[in-house]
Coordinates of C-alpha atoms in Angstrom, one line a residue:
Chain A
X227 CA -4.5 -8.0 -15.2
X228 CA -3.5 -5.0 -13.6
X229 CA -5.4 -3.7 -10.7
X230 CA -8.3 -2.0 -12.6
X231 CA -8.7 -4.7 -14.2
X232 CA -8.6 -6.9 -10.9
X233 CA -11.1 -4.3 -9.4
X234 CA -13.4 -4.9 -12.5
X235 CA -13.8 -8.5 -12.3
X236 CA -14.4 -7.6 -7.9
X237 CA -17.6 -5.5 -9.9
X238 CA -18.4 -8.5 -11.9
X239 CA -17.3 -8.4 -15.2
X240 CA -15.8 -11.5 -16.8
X241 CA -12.4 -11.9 -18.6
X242 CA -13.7 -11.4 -21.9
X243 CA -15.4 -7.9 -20.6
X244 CA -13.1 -6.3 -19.1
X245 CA -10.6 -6.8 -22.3
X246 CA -13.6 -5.5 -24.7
X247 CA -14.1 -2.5 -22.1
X248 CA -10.3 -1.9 -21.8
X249 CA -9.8 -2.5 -25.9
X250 CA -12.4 0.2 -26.5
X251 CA -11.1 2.0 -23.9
X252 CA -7.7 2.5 -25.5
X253 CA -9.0 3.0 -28.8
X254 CA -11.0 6.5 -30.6
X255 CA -14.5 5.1 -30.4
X256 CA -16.0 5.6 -27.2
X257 CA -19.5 5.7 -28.8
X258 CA -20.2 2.3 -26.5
X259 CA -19.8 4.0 -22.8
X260 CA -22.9 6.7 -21.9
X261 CA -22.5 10.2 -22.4
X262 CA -22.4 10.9 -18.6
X263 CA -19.4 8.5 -18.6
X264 CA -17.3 10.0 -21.3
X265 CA -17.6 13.7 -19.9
X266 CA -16.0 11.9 -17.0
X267 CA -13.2 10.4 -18.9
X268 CA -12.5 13.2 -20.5
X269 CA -12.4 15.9 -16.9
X270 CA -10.4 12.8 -15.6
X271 CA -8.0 13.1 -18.8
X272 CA -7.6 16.6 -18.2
X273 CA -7.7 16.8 -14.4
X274 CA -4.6 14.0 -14.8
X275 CA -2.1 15.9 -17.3
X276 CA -3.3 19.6 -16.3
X277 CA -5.2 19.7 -12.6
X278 CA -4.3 23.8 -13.2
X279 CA -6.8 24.3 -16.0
X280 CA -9.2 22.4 -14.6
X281 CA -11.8 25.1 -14.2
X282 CA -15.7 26.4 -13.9
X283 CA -16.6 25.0 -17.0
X284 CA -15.4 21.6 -16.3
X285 CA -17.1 21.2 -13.4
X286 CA -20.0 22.2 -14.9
X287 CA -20.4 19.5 -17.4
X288 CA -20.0 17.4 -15.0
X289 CA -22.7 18.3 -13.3
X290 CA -24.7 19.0 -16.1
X291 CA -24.7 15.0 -16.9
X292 CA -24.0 13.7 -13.0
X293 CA -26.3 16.5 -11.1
X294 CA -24.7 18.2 -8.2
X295 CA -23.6 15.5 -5.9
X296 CA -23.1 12.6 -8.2
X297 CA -20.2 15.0 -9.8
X298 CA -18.9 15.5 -6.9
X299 CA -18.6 12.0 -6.3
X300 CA -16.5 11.9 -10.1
X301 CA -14.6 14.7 -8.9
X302 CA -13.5 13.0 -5.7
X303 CA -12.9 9.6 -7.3
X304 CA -10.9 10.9 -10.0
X305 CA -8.6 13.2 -7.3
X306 CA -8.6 9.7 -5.2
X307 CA -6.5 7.8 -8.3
X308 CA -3.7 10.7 -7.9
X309 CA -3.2 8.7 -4.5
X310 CA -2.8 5.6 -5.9
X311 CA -1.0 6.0 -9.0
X312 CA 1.9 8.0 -7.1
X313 CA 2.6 5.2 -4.4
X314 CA 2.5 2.6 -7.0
X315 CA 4.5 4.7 -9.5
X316 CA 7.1 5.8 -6.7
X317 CA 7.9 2.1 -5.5
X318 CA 7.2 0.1 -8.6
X319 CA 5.7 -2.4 -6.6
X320 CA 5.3 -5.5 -9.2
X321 CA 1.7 -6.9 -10.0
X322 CA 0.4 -9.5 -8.6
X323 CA -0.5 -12.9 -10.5
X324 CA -3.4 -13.1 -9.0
X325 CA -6.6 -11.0 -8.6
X326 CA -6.0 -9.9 -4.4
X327 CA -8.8 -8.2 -4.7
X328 CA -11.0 -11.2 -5.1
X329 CA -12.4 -13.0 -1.7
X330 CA -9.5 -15.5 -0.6
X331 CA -11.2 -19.5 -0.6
X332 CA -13.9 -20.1 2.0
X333 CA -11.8 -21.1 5.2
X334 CA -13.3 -23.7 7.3
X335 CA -17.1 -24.0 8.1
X336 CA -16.2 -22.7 12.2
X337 CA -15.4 -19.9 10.7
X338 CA -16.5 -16.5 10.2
X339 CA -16.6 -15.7 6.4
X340 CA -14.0 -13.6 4.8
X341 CA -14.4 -10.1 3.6
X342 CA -16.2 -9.4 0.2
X343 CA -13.2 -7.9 -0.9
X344 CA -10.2 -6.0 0.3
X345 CA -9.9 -2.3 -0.2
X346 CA -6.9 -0.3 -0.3
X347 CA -5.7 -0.2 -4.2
Chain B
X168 CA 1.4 13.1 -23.2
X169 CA 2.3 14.9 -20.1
X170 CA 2.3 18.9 -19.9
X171 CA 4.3 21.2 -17.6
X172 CA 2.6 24.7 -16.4
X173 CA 3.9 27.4 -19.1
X174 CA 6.0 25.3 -21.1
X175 CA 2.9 23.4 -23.2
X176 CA 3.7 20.1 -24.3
X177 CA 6.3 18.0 -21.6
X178 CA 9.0 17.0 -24.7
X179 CA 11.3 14.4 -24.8
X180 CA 14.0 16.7 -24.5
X181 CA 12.5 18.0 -21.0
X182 CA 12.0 14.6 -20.4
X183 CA 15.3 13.0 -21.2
X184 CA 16.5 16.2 -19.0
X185 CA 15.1 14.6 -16.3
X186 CA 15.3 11.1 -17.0
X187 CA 19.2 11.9 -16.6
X188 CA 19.4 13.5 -13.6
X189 CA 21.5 12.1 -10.5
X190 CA 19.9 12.5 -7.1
X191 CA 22.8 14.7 -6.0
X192 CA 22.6 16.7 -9.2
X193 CA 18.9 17.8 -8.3
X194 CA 18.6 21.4 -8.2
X195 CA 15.1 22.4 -7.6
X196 CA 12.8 23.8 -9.6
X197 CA 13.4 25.6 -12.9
X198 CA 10.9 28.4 -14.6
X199 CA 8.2 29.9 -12.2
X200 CA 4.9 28.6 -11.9
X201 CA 2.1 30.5 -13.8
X202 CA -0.9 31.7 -11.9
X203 CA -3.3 28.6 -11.8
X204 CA -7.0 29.8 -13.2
X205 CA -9.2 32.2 -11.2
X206 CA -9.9 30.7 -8.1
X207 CA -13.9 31.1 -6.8
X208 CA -15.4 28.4 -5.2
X209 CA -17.8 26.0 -7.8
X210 CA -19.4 24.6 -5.1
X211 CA -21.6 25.8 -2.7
X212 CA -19.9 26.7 0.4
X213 CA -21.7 26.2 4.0
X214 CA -21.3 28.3 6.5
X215 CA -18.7 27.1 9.4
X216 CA -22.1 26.7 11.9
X217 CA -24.2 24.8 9.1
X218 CA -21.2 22.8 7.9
X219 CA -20.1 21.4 11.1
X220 CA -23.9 20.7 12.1
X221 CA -23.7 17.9 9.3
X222 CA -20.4 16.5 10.3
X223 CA -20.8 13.0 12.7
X224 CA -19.9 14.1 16.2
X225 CA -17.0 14.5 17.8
X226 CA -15.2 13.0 21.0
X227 CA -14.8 16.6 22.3
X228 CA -15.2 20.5 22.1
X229 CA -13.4 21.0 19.0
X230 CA -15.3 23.2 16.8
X231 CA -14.0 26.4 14.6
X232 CA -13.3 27.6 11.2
X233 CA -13.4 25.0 8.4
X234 CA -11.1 24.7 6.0
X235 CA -12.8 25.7 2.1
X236 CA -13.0 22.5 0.9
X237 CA -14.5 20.9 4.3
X238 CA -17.1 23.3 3.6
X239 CA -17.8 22.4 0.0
X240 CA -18.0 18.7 0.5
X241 CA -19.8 18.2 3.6
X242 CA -23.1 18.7 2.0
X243 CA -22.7 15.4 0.0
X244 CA -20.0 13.9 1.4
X245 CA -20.4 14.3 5.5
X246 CA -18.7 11.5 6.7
X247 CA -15.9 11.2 3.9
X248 CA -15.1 15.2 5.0
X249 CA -14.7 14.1 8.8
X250 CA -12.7 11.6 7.3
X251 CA -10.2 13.8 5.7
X252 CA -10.3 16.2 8.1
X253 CA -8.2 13.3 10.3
X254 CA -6.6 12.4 7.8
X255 CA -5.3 16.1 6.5
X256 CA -4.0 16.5 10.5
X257 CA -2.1 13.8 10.6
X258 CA -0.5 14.1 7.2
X259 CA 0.2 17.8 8.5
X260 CA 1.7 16.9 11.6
X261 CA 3.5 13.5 10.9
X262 CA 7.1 13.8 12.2
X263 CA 7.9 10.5 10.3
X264 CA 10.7 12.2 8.9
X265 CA 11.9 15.9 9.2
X266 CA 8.5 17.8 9.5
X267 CA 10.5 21.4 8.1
X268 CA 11.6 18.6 5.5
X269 CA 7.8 17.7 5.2
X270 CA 6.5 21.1 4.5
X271 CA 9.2 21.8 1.9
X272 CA 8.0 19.0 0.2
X273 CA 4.8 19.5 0.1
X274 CA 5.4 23.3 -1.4
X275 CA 7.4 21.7 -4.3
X276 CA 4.2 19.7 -5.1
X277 CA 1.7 22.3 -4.8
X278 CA 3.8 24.6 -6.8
X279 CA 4.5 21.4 -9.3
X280 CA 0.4 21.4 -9.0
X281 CA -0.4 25.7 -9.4
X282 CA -2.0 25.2 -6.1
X283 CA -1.6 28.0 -4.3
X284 CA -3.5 27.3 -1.6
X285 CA -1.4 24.3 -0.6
X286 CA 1.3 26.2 -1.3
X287 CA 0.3 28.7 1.3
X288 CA -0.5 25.9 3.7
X289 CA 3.0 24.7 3.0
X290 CA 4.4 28.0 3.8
X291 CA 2.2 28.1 7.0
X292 CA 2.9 24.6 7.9
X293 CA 7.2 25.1 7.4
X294 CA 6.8 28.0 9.8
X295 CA 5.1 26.5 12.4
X296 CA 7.7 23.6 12.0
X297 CA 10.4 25.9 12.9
X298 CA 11.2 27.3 9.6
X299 CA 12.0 30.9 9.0
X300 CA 10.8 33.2 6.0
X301 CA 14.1 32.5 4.7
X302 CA 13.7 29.0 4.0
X303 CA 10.6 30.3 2.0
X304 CA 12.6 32.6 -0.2
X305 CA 15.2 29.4 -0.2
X306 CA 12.1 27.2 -2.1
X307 CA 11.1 30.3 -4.1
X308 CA 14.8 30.5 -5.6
X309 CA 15.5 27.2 -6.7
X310 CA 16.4 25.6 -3.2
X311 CA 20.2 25.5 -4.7
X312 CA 21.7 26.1 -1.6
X313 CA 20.2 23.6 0.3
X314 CA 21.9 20.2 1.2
X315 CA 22.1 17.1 -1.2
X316 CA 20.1 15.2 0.1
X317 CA 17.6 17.9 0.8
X318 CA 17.9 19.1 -2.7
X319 CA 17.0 15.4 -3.7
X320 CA 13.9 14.9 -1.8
X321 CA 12.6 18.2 -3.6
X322 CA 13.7 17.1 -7.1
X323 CA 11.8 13.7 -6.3
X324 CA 9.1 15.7 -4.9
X325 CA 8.7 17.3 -8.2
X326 CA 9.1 14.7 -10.3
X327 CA 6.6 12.4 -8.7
X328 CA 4.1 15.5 -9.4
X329 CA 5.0 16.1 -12.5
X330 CA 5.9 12.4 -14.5
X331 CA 5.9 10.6 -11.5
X332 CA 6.8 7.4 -14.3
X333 CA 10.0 9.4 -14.9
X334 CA 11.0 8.4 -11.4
X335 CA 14.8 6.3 -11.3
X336 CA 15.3 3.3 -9.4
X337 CA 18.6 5.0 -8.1
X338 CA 17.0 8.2 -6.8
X339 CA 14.8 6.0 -4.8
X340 CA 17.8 4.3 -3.3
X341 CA 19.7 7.0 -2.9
X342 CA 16.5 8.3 -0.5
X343 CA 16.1 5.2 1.2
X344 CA 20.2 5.0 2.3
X345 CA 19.8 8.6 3.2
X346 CA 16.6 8.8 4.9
X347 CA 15.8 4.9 5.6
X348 CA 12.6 3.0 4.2
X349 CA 10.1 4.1 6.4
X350 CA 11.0 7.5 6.1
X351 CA 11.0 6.9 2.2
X352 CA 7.6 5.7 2.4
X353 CA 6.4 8.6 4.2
X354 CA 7.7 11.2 1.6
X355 CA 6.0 8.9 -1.2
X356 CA 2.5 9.2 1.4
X357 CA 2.6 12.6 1.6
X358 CA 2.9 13.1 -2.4
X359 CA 0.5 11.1 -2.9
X360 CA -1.3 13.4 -0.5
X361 CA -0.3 16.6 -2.2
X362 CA -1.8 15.1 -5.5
X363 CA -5.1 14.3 -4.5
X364 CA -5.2 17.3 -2.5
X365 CA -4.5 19.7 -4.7
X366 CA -6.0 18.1 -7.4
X367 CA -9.3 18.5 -5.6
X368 CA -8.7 22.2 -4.1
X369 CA -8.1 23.3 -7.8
X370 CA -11.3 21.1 -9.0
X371 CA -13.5 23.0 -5.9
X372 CA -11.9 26.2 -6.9
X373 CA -11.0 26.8 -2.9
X374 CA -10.0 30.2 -2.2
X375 CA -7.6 30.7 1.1
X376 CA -9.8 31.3 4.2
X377 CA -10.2 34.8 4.9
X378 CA -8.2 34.6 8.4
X379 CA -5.0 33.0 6.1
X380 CA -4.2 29.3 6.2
X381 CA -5.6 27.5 9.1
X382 CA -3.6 24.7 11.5
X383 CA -4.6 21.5 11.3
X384 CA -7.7 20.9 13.1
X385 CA -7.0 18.5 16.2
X386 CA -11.0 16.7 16.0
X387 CA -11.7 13.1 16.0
X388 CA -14.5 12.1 15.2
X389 CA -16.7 9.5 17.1
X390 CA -16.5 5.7 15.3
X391 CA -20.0 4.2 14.2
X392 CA -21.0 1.6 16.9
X393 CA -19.5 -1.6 16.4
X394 CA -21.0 -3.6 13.8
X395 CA -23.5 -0.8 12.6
X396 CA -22.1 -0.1 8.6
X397 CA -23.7 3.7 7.9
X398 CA -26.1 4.0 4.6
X399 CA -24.6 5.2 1.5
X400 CA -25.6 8.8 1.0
X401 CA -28.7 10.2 -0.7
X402 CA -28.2 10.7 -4.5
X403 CA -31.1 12.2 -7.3
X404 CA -31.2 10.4 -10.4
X405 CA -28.6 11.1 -12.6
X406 CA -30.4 13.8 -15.1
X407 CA -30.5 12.0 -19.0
X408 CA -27.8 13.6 -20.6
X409 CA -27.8 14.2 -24.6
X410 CA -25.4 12.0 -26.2
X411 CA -23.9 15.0 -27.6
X412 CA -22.4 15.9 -23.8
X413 CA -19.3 14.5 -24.7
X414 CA -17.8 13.7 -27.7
X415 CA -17.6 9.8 -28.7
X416 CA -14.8 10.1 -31.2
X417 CA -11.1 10.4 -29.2
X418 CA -8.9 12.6 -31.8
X419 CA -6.1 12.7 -29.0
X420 CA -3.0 11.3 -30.9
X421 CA -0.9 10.8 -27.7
X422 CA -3.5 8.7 -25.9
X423 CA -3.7 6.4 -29.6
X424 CA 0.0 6.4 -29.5
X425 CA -0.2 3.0 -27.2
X426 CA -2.2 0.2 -28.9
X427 CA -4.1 -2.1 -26.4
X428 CA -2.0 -4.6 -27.0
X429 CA 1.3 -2.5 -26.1
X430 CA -0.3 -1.7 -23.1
X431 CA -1.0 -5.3 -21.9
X432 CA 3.0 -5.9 -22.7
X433 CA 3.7 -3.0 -20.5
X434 CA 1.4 -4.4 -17.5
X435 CA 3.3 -7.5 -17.8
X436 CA 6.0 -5.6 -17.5
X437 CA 5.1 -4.8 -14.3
X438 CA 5.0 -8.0 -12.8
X439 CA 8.4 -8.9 -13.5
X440 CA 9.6 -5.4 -11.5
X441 CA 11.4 -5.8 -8.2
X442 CA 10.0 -3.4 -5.8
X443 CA 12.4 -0.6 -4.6
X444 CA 11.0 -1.2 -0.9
X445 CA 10.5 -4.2 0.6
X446 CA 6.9 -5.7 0.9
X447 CA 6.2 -6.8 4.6
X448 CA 4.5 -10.0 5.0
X449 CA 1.4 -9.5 6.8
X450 CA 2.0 -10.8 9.9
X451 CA 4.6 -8.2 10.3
X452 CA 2.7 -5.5 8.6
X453 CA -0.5 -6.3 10.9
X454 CA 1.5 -5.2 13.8
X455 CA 0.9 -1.5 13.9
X456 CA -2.7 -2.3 12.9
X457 CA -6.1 -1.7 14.9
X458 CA -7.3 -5.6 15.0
X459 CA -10.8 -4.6 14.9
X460 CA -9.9 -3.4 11.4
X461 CA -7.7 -5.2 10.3
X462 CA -8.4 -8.9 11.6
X463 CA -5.0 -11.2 12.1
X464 CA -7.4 -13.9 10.6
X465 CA -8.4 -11.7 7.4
X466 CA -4.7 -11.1 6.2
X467 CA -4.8 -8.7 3.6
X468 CA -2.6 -9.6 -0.2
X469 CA -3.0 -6.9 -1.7
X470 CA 1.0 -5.5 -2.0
X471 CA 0.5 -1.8 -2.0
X472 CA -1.6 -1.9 0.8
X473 CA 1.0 -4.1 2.6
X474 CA 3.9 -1.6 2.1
X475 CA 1.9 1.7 3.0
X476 CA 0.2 -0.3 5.7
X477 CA 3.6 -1.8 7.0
X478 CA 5.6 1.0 6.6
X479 CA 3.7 4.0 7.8
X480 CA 0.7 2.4 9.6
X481 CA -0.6 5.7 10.8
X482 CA -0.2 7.0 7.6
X483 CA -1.3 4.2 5.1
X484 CA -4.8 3.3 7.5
X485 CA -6.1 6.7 7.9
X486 CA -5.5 7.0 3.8
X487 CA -7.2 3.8 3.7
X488 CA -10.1 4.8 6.0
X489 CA -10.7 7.5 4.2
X490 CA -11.0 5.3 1.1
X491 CA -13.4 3.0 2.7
X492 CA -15.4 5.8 3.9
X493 CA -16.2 7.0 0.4
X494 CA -16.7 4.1 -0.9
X495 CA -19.2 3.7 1.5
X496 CA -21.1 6.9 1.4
X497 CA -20.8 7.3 -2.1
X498 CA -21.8 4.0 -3.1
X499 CA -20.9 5.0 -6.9
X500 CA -21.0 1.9 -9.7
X501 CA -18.0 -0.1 -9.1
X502 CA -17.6 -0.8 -12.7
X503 CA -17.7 3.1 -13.7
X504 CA -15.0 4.2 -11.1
X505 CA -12.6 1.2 -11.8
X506 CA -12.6 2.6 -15.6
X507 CA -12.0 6.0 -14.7
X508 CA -9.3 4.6 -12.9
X509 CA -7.8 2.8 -16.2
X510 CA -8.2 6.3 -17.7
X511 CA -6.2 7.9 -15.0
X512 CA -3.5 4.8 -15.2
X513 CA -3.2 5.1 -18.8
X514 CA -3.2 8.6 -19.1
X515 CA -0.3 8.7 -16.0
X516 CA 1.6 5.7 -18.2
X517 CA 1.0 4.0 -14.8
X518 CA 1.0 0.4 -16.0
X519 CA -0.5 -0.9 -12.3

């Protein structure tokens, strides 16, 4: 798994979902994910290779299938990965085996209970 | 594929062009940037009064212009703007390494990007460092007579913009005995800055502020009480969209060029990589930390948090802060954004 992949298991899909929904993913059919989510793909795509052409129009669709603040929301998620991908693209950092993301095991019954899940990548 | 402003599709033989250079062999930046598309604001704008009415409060007096894209978020996004609006201070202010250095940098990457608007900032932020016009005029020219080492930073600078994959594991090190890891970390923050940033200017369409660039805005924002976690946002329905909104066939031959199965092979490629920094255990990386964010008890495992967060804990927190604030007050399905992400991954051959 890499870290999408550990972040979708965190959201609660199984093994055996998260390879279908990357499989498809990678492939031409995208017929399976909702319109809304493909026109978000797609401006992601785009917004990725060529952030200059990224214009009215774009956005646009966007909100056509998100309204105004859910695309937004898209814009500002899909600008958030630029982040990530750079600091793990500049150091090479290796995977982990294990999905970090997860909750660590329960630690003693005195005490307090761990965090859901750790943010950061 | 990758694609370079005015030169269509990034080829192997610009690539291999790259790929080959030496960090001392970096002179900067090649054919001039084409105008990026007509810039208007696509979102609403609020008026500076309006805008910082819906902000959270602040621990003092600071009020005054906004920058563009303060004002086109803060609608939606209130507390994630405040958020950024630390966090875009301290990334413009940081004196983790060379701060003229900094704003050279970050002018490569907006230019890298079209972005005028950052690049302006840059310009703005370079003089205020101490630069002079000249050391505009140097960036605008190719930056050939600048140091070695100073030409590296900006040929790294560019590359991490542009095929940030393309990246060496010897112009890395030649940074890190240059500049030292901390340092290195730093320049690898603040592009990772400059690409969200301008990724999101261009996306808002954000026009330069009719008074020219603006300094960084010295506000902090009151915390939440202790314990109190804020709502998630209001959000309408999502309106039904056709199915014909976006097409469900993918004709792209360059993102079919990778089977699944190559790029499974390539993510476990990954794990075999030896980092070009070094990955602080968290009991050393915890020491820069606020405890009442980042428990001792809670350690976190997560690596790239551990070498942003132990490197550059200033740096790396207020990033991550701004993350969780989002995440928060956005409160979008976790399952949607993580596959946005793999799009993003896969379409940046970032195997992570």
């Amino acid at each position: 798994m890499g870290h999408t992949e550990m972040l979708l298991a965190v959201a609660g899909l199984d093994t055996q979902k998260i390879a279908e929904r990357c499989e498809k993913l990678a492939g031409d059919d995208w017929s399976d994910f909702p319109a809304a989510e493909r026109a978000a793909f797609l401006f992601a795509r785009k917004q990725a290779l060529t952030p200059w052409e990224v214009g009215q129009a774009d956005v646009q669709k966007l909100v056509h299938v998100f309204g105004h603040e859910r695309a937004l929301d898209v814009v500002w998620w899909s600008c958030r990965c630029h982040f990530m991908t750079r600091v793990a693209d500049g150091f090479q950092i290796p995977l982990e085996r294990d999905n970090v993301f997860q909750s660590p095991p329960a630690p003693p019954a005195n005490n307090p209970p761990a965090p859901k899940q750790e943010s950061g990548s | 594929m990758l694609r370079i402003p005015g030169n269509g599709a990034f080829g192997l033989a610009f690539f291999l062009a790259v790929a080959s250079f030496s960090p001392l062999q970096s002179a900067e930046p090649d054919t001039p940037s084409p105008a990026p598309n007509s810039a208007r604001s696509r979102v609403p704008l609020l008026a500076d009064d309006a805008a910082w009415s819906r902000l959270p409060e602040t621990t003092d007096s600071v009020h005054g212009p906004l920058p563009g894209w303060a004002r086109a978020l803060v609608a939606s996004l209130p507390r994630t703007t405040a958020a950024m609006l630390e966090l875009d201070r301290l990334y413009r202010t940081s004196e983790a390494f060379d701060p003229r250095l900094r704003a050279k940098l970050r002018w490569v990457a907006a230019r890298s990007n079209c972005c005028d608007y950052a690049r302006r900032y840059a310009e703005a932020d370079l003089l205020r460092a101490g630069g002079a016009k000249r050391d505009v005029e140097q960036l605008e020219a190719g930056a050939r007579d600048l140091p070695p080492r100073e030409r590296a930073v900006l040929t790294f600078a560019r590359k991490m913009t542009e095929q940030a994959s393309s990246v060496t594991d010897a112009e890395v090190q030649y940074l890190i005995e240059e500049f030292g890891e901390p340092a290195v970390v730093a320049m690898v923050l603040q592009l990772a800055y400059a690409n969200f940033q301008d990724r999101l200017l261009l996306a808002l369409g954000t026009e330069i502020e009719p008074v020219g660039p603006l300094p960084p805005l010295p506000v902090q924002f009151a915390a939440p009480p202790a314990g109190q976690k804020p709502e998630p946002a209001v959000r309408p329905e999502r309106p039904a969209a056709a199915d014909e909104a976006a097409p469900a066939k993918i004709a792209d031959t360059d993102w079919l060029s990778l089977s699944f199965g190559q790029l499974q092979d390539r993510m476990e490629a990954q794990r075999s990589r030896t980092s070009r920094v070094s990955v602080p255990d968290w009991e050393v990386a915890r020491q820069g930390l606020d405890p009442q964010v980042y428990p001792p008890d809670r350690p976190v495992r997560i690596k790239w948090s551990l070498v942003v967060l132990g490197h550059q804990p200033q740096l790396g927190s207020a990033w991550i802060k701004c993350l969780r604030t989002f995440g928060r007050e956005a409160n979008q399905d976790r399952v949607f954004e993580e596959t946005l992400f793999w799009v993003i991954t896969r379409s940046l051959q970032c195997f992570y």
